[in-house]
Each structure stands twice: as C-alpha cells, then as structure tokens.
Amino acid sequence: MHITVPRFEKIPYVWHGFGTRELSQENLRVQAGKKDLDLVLLDQIHSDCIHVLAEPPETQLRGDAMLTTSSGLLLTIKTADCLPVLVLDERQKLIAAVHCGWRGTSKRLLAKVVRKMSDVFDSEAADLLVVLGPSIGPDCYEVGEDVRECFGEAGLEKGLFRSHPQTPGKYFFDLKLANRNQLLECGVQVENVFSVTGCTHCEKNLYSYRREHLEAGRLLNFIGLL
Ligand SMILES: [Zn+2]
C-alpha cells in the first residue's frame, strides 16, 4: 500500500512512504494515529512557499514544502505525476516533504528547501538523505515550449528536454533529473540521493493526472518523526 526505501526504513524514529492508489487519506490517517502522528496536508499551489512547522497548523496552509523537527507531525504531499521528495537530516533530526511539479522545479523549490534547512536549523547539505518518489517519467512527460522557456529563463534547461520526434514545439521533460541536479548543486552527496523507480503514467497502481485526467486521485507521500 506504500513504497519505502531501505535507508530510511532502518531509522527507528522515522516513518515514511510513497502511497500507491490503495492508500486513501482516511487509511493513512488511521495508520498515522496509531503512531501518534497527525496528518498535515497543504493546499498545494505549485509555488516555492515553504512552511516551517513546530506543531499542527490551526488553519489550512498554502504552499509546497514543509519542514519540522517536531515529532508527531506526518508531513504529507499529494501527487499525481508531480515528484514528491522526502528529506531527512539525521544529525539535526529534521525532516522535509516537498511537492515538485515543473513550476516548483523552475522556481528551484528543492534548492530553497535545502537552504532553509541550513538557515533555520544549521543543517549541512552533505548530511542530508533525500528520496525522490515516483513521478511521471522522462519518456512520458510531454511538455510545450512554454515549459522549456521557463527553465531557459532560470538557466536550468540543459539536458532536461528532449525534442519530441514527431511534434515540433513539444518536448519530453525529465522532472526527476531536474530535481536531482538541484540537490547536487546544493552540495547534497550523490550517494545520499535515493530514488523510487517507476513512472506514474505507466504503472496502473499509481495515480496519473496525464493518464486519468480529472478522474485521477492523489498519491499520498509522507514522512514523520515518531
Ligand atoms: Zn511512463
């Protein structure tokens, strides 16, 4: 019902996972409750807005990333093709959950999260463990000129776009690579970046907005300190 990564699995004070379509919000809430974790969800808006949480928020927060050192919060990101990213600093006992679509990626959201971790909590990028969850793969993620231009303006486009063999003005975009590059540029160590393989668009046990359109549910991706 959810996918885990061995390197994170073996840390006794962390609970994490990337839900498949069988994992409903209600189901996750029940499982979290048994571990004394409160589900925290954002109103995700494809922004670079990052929230640092000490306790469960009293109002619905808008944004695309959350950080905490508090136990009891299950930071949860919803996706259907976008890339969910979970981050852990074992030294500072600090976690983050990040929603990386192409817009957030072009705004360098993940790099900003790494910087925030360092500014607020004295985290070192070299200490961070990061998991890139399941997202739409580079052979399935077709985008237009507007997306490429957006990355070109930000000086980020190199190697991320492959021209569509049949359709001029269309490209295949490597969302995961774009975010991996940002991590490495920030000083995250390559051996500390883990990736869940699989494409949301190809795998029927994952939700895909591109495949299912408005029918698509949302995958729940989570990390919490116990
Ligand atoms: Zn695919």
Short mmCIF file of C-alpha atoms and ligand atoms in Angstrom, two decimals:
data_model
loop_
_atom_site.label_atom_id
_atom_site.label_comp_id
_atom_site.label_asym_id
_atom_site.label_seq_id
_atom_site.Cartn_x
_atom_site.Cartn_y
_atom_site.Cartn_z
CA MET A 1 0.00 0.00 0.00
CA HIS A 2 3.06 2.22 0.27
CA ILE A 3 6.60 2.04 -1.06
CA THR A 4 9.54 2.58 1.28
CA VAL A 5 13.29 2.99 0.91
CA PRO A 6 15.59 0.71 2.97
CA ARG A 7 17.95 3.51 4.02
CA PHE A 8 15.04 5.40 5.62
CA GLU A 9 13.25 2.27 6.79
CA LYS A 10 16.07 1.37 9.16
CA ILE A 11 15.92 4.69 11.05
CA PRO A 12 13.80 3.84 14.08
CA TYR A 13 12.37 7.33 14.72
CA VAL A 14 11.19 7.97 11.14
CA TRP A 15 8.05 6.74 9.39
CA HIS A 16 7.93 7.40 5.65
CA GLY A 17 6.35 6.11 2.48
CA PHE A 18 5.06 6.76 -1.01
CA GLY A 19 1.47 5.60 -1.20
CA THR A 20 0.05 3.64 -4.09
CA ARG A 21 -3.55 4.16 -5.17
CA GLU A 22 -4.72 1.72 -2.50
CA LEU A 23 -3.66 4.17 0.22
CA SER A 24 -6.55 6.53 0.93
CA GLN A 25 -6.30 9.62 3.09
CA GLU A 26 -8.57 8.05 5.68
CA ASN A 27 -6.46 4.91 5.78
CA LEU A 28 -3.27 6.94 6.18
CA ARG A 29 -4.86 9.00 8.94
CA VAL A 30 -5.77 5.84 10.86
CA GLN A 31 -2.28 4.35 10.47
CA ALA A 32 -0.71 7.66 11.48
CA GLY A 33 -2.96 7.92 14.53
CA LYS A 34 -1.71 4.56 15.78
CA LYS A 35 1.79 6.03 15.71
CA ASP A 36 0.71 9.31 17.39
CA LEU A 37 1.25 11.21 14.18
CA ASP A 38 -1.08 13.98 12.96
CA LEU A 39 -1.56 14.14 9.22
CA VAL A 40 -0.51 17.57 7.87
CA LEU A 41 -1.57 18.45 4.33
CA LEU A 42 -1.01 21.64 2.38
CA ASP A 43 -3.20 23.38 -0.12
CA GLN A 44 -0.58 22.83 -2.85
CA ILE A 45 -0.27 25.69 -5.32
CA HIS A 46 2.90 24.97 -7.39
CA SER A 47 4.75 27.69 -5.52
CA ASP A 48 8.11 27.99 -3.79
CA CYS A 49 6.42 28.62 -0.46
CA ILE A 50 7.97 26.63 2.42
CA HIS A 51 6.42 26.20 5.86
CA VAL A 52 8.45 25.50 8.99
CA LEU A 53 6.14 23.77 11.44
CA ALA A 54 6.55 23.27 15.17
CA GLU A 55 3.05 21.91 15.73
CA PRO A 56 -0.02 21.02 13.67
CA PRO A 57 -1.21 24.16 11.84
CA GLU A 58 -4.52 25.64 13.01
CA THR A 59 -5.52 26.80 9.56
CA GLN A 60 -5.15 25.30 6.09
CA LEU A 61 -1.70 26.30 4.88
CA ARG A 62 -0.97 27.04 1.23
CA GLY A 63 2.40 26.08 -0.14
CA ASP A 64 4.50 23.23 -1.48
CA ALA A 65 7.02 22.27 1.18
CA MET A 66 7.05 21.62 4.92
CA LEU A 67 9.90 21.22 7.40
CA THR A 68 9.83 20.16 11.01
CA THR A 69 11.97 18.92 13.86
CA SER A 70 8.85 18.13 15.90
CA SER A 71 7.73 14.59 16.44
CA GLY A 72 4.06 13.87 15.94
CA LEU A 73 3.59 15.53 12.53
CA LEU A 74 3.17 13.44 9.42
CA LEU A 75 4.19 15.79 6.59
CA THR A 76 2.14 14.65 3.61
CA ILE A 77 2.39 15.67 -0.05
CA LYS A 78 -0.25 14.73 -2.61
CA THR A 79 0.80 13.93 -6.17
CA ALA A 80 -0.46 12.57 -9.48
CA ASP A 81 2.59 12.77 -11.80
CA CYS A 82 4.46 15.51 -9.91
CA LEU A 83 7.55 14.48 -7.97
CA PRO A 84 7.29 14.02 -4.20
CA VAL A 85 10.56 14.45 -2.32
CA LEU A 86 11.31 13.46 1.27
CA VAL A 87 14.37 14.81 3.07
CA LEU A 88 15.99 13.81 6.35
CA ASP A 89 18.87 15.23 8.35
CA GLU A 90 19.81 12.57 10.88
CA ARG A 91 22.13 14.88 12.80
CA GLN A 92 19.52 17.61 13.35
CA LYS A 93 16.55 15.20 13.39
CA LEU A 94 14.95 17.39 10.79
CA ILE A 95 12.59 16.29 8.02
CA ALA A 96 11.01 17.86 4.95
CA ALA A 97 8.36 16.90 2.41
CA VAL A 98 8.30 18.71 -0.91
CA HIS A 99 5.95 18.87 -3.90
CA CYS A 100 7.96 19.31 -7.11
CA GLY A 101 6.00 19.86 -10.29
CA TRP A 102 7.60 21.63 -13.21
CA ARG A 103 6.61 25.04 -11.87
CA GLY A 104 8.07 24.48 -8.42
CA THR A 105 11.15 22.96 -10.03
CA SER A 106 11.64 26.01 -12.26
CA LYS A 107 11.38 28.14 -9.11
CA ARG A 108 14.14 25.99 -7.57
CA LEU A 109 11.90 24.93 -4.71
CA LEU A 110 14.01 21.96 -3.68
CA ALA A 111 17.20 24.07 -3.58
CA LYS A 112 15.32 26.61 -1.46
CA VAL A 113 14.28 23.86 0.94
CA VAL A 114 17.90 22.78 1.35
CA ARG A 115 18.88 26.40 2.01
CA LYS A 116 16.04 26.83 4.51
CA MET A 117 17.18 23.72 6.37
CA SER A 118 20.61 25.25 6.66
CA ASP A 119 19.43 28.78 7.56
CA VAL A 120 16.91 27.77 10.20
CA PHE A 121 18.38 24.57 11.62
CA ASP A 122 22.11 24.65 10.77
CA SER A 123 21.69 21.64 8.56
CA GLU A 124 24.60 20.75 6.27
CA ALA A 125 23.66 19.76 2.73
CA ALA A 126 26.27 16.98 2.86
CA ASP A 127 24.38 15.37 5.78
CA LEU A 128 21.02 15.22 4.03
CA LEU A 129 19.39 12.00 2.90
CA VAL A 130 16.87 12.51 0.12
CA VAL A 131 14.35 10.25 -1.59
CA LEU A 132 12.83 11.15 -4.93
CA GLY A 133 9.48 9.37 -5.09
CA PRO A 134 7.58 8.01 -8.07
CA SER A 135 6.69 10.61 -10.70
CA ILE A 136 5.93 10.78 -14.40
CA GLY A 137 8.98 9.50 -16.26
CA PRO A 138 11.06 11.26 -18.91
CA ASP A 139 9.58 9.15 -21.73
CA CYS A 140 6.02 10.11 -20.80
CA TYR A 141 6.18 13.70 -19.64
CA GLU A 142 5.40 15.73 -22.73
CA VAL A 143 5.52 19.50 -22.34
CA GLY A 144 5.36 22.55 -24.58
CA GLU A 145 7.68 25.38 -25.44
CA ASP A 146 6.34 27.43 -22.51
CA VAL A 147 7.80 24.98 -20.02
CA ARG A 148 11.17 24.86 -21.74
CA GLU A 149 11.29 28.65 -21.92
CA CYS A 150 10.56 28.88 -18.24
CA PHE A 151 13.60 26.73 -17.46
CA GLY A 152 15.67 28.58 -20.05
CA GLU A 153 14.97 31.87 -18.28
CA ALA A 154 16.01 30.33 -14.99
CA GLY A 155 19.20 29.00 -16.66
CA LEU A 156 18.22 25.41 -15.82
CA GLU A 157 17.30 23.86 -19.14
CA LYS A 158 20.45 21.92 -20.04
CA GLY A 159 19.87 18.24 -20.73
CA LEU A 160 16.38 18.24 -19.25
CA PHE A 161 14.43 18.48 -22.50
CA ARG A 162 14.40 16.09 -25.44
CA SER A 163 12.66 17.19 -28.63
CA HIS A 164 9.54 15.22 -29.49
CA PRO A 165 10.40 13.08 -32.55
CA GLN A 166 7.08 13.82 -34.30
CA THR A 167 5.72 17.10 -32.96
CA PRO A 168 7.65 20.36 -33.35
CA GLY A 169 7.46 22.57 -30.25
CA LYS A 170 6.89 19.59 -27.96
CA TYR A 171 9.47 18.11 -25.63
CA PHE A 172 9.92 15.31 -23.15
CA PHE A 173 10.97 16.67 -19.78
CA ASP A 174 12.98 14.86 -17.12
CA LEU A 175 11.46 16.14 -13.89
CA LYS A 176 13.43 13.82 -11.65
CA LEU A 177 16.76 14.72 -13.20
CA ALA A 178 15.95 18.43 -12.88
CA ASN A 179 15.46 17.99 -9.14
CA ARG A 180 18.41 15.66 -8.72
CA ASN A 181 20.61 18.30 -10.37
CA GLN A 182 19.39 20.93 -7.93
CA LEU A 183 20.25 18.73 -4.98
CA LEU A 184 23.76 18.02 -6.22
CA GLU A 185 24.35 21.71 -6.96
CA CYS A 186 23.39 22.47 -3.37
CA GLY A 187 26.03 20.08 -2.02
CA VAL A 188 23.86 17.03 -1.36
CA GLN A 189 26.04 13.93 -1.85
CA VAL A 190 25.18 11.70 -4.78
CA GLU A 191 25.25 8.57 -2.59
CA ASN A 192 22.64 10.17 -0.33
CA VAL A 193 20.06 10.64 -3.07
CA PHE A 194 17.70 7.67 -3.38
CA SER A 195 15.06 7.22 -6.00
CA VAL A 196 11.91 5.15 -6.24
CA THR A 197 11.78 3.85 -9.79
CA GLY A 198 8.59 3.63 -11.76
CA CYS A 199 6.56 6.04 -13.82
CA THR A 200 3.14 7.17 -12.57
CA HIS A 201 1.92 7.35 -16.15
CA CYS A 202 2.94 3.73 -16.93
CA GLU A 203 2.13 2.00 -13.66
CA LYS A 204 -1.54 1.40 -13.09
CA ASN A 205 -1.21 1.13 -9.30
CA LEU A 206 -0.18 4.80 -9.23
CA TYR A 207 -2.38 7.80 -9.97
CA SER A 208 -1.52 9.81 -13.05
CA TYR A 209 -3.15 13.09 -13.99
CA ARG A 210 -1.85 12.71 -17.54
CA ARG A 211 -3.44 9.27 -17.88
CA GLU A 212 -6.62 9.69 -15.85
CA HIS A 213 -7.26 13.44 -16.08
CA LEU A 214 -9.95 14.63 -13.69
CA GLU A 215 -10.61 11.06 -12.57
CA ALA A 216 -7.13 10.83 -11.07
CA GLY A 217 -6.94 10.55 -7.33
CA ARG A 218 -3.85 11.65 -5.44
CA LEU A 219 -0.96 9.57 -4.17
CA LEU A 220 -0.04 10.30 -0.56
CA ASN A 221 3.67 10.66 0.19
CA PHE A 222 4.66 11.11 3.79
CA ILE A 223 7.38 11.41 6.40
CA GLY A 224 7.11 11.92 10.14
CA LEU A 225 9.25 11.84 13.27
CA LEU A 226 7.92 9.38 15.84
ZN ZN B 1 5.80 6.30 -18.26
#
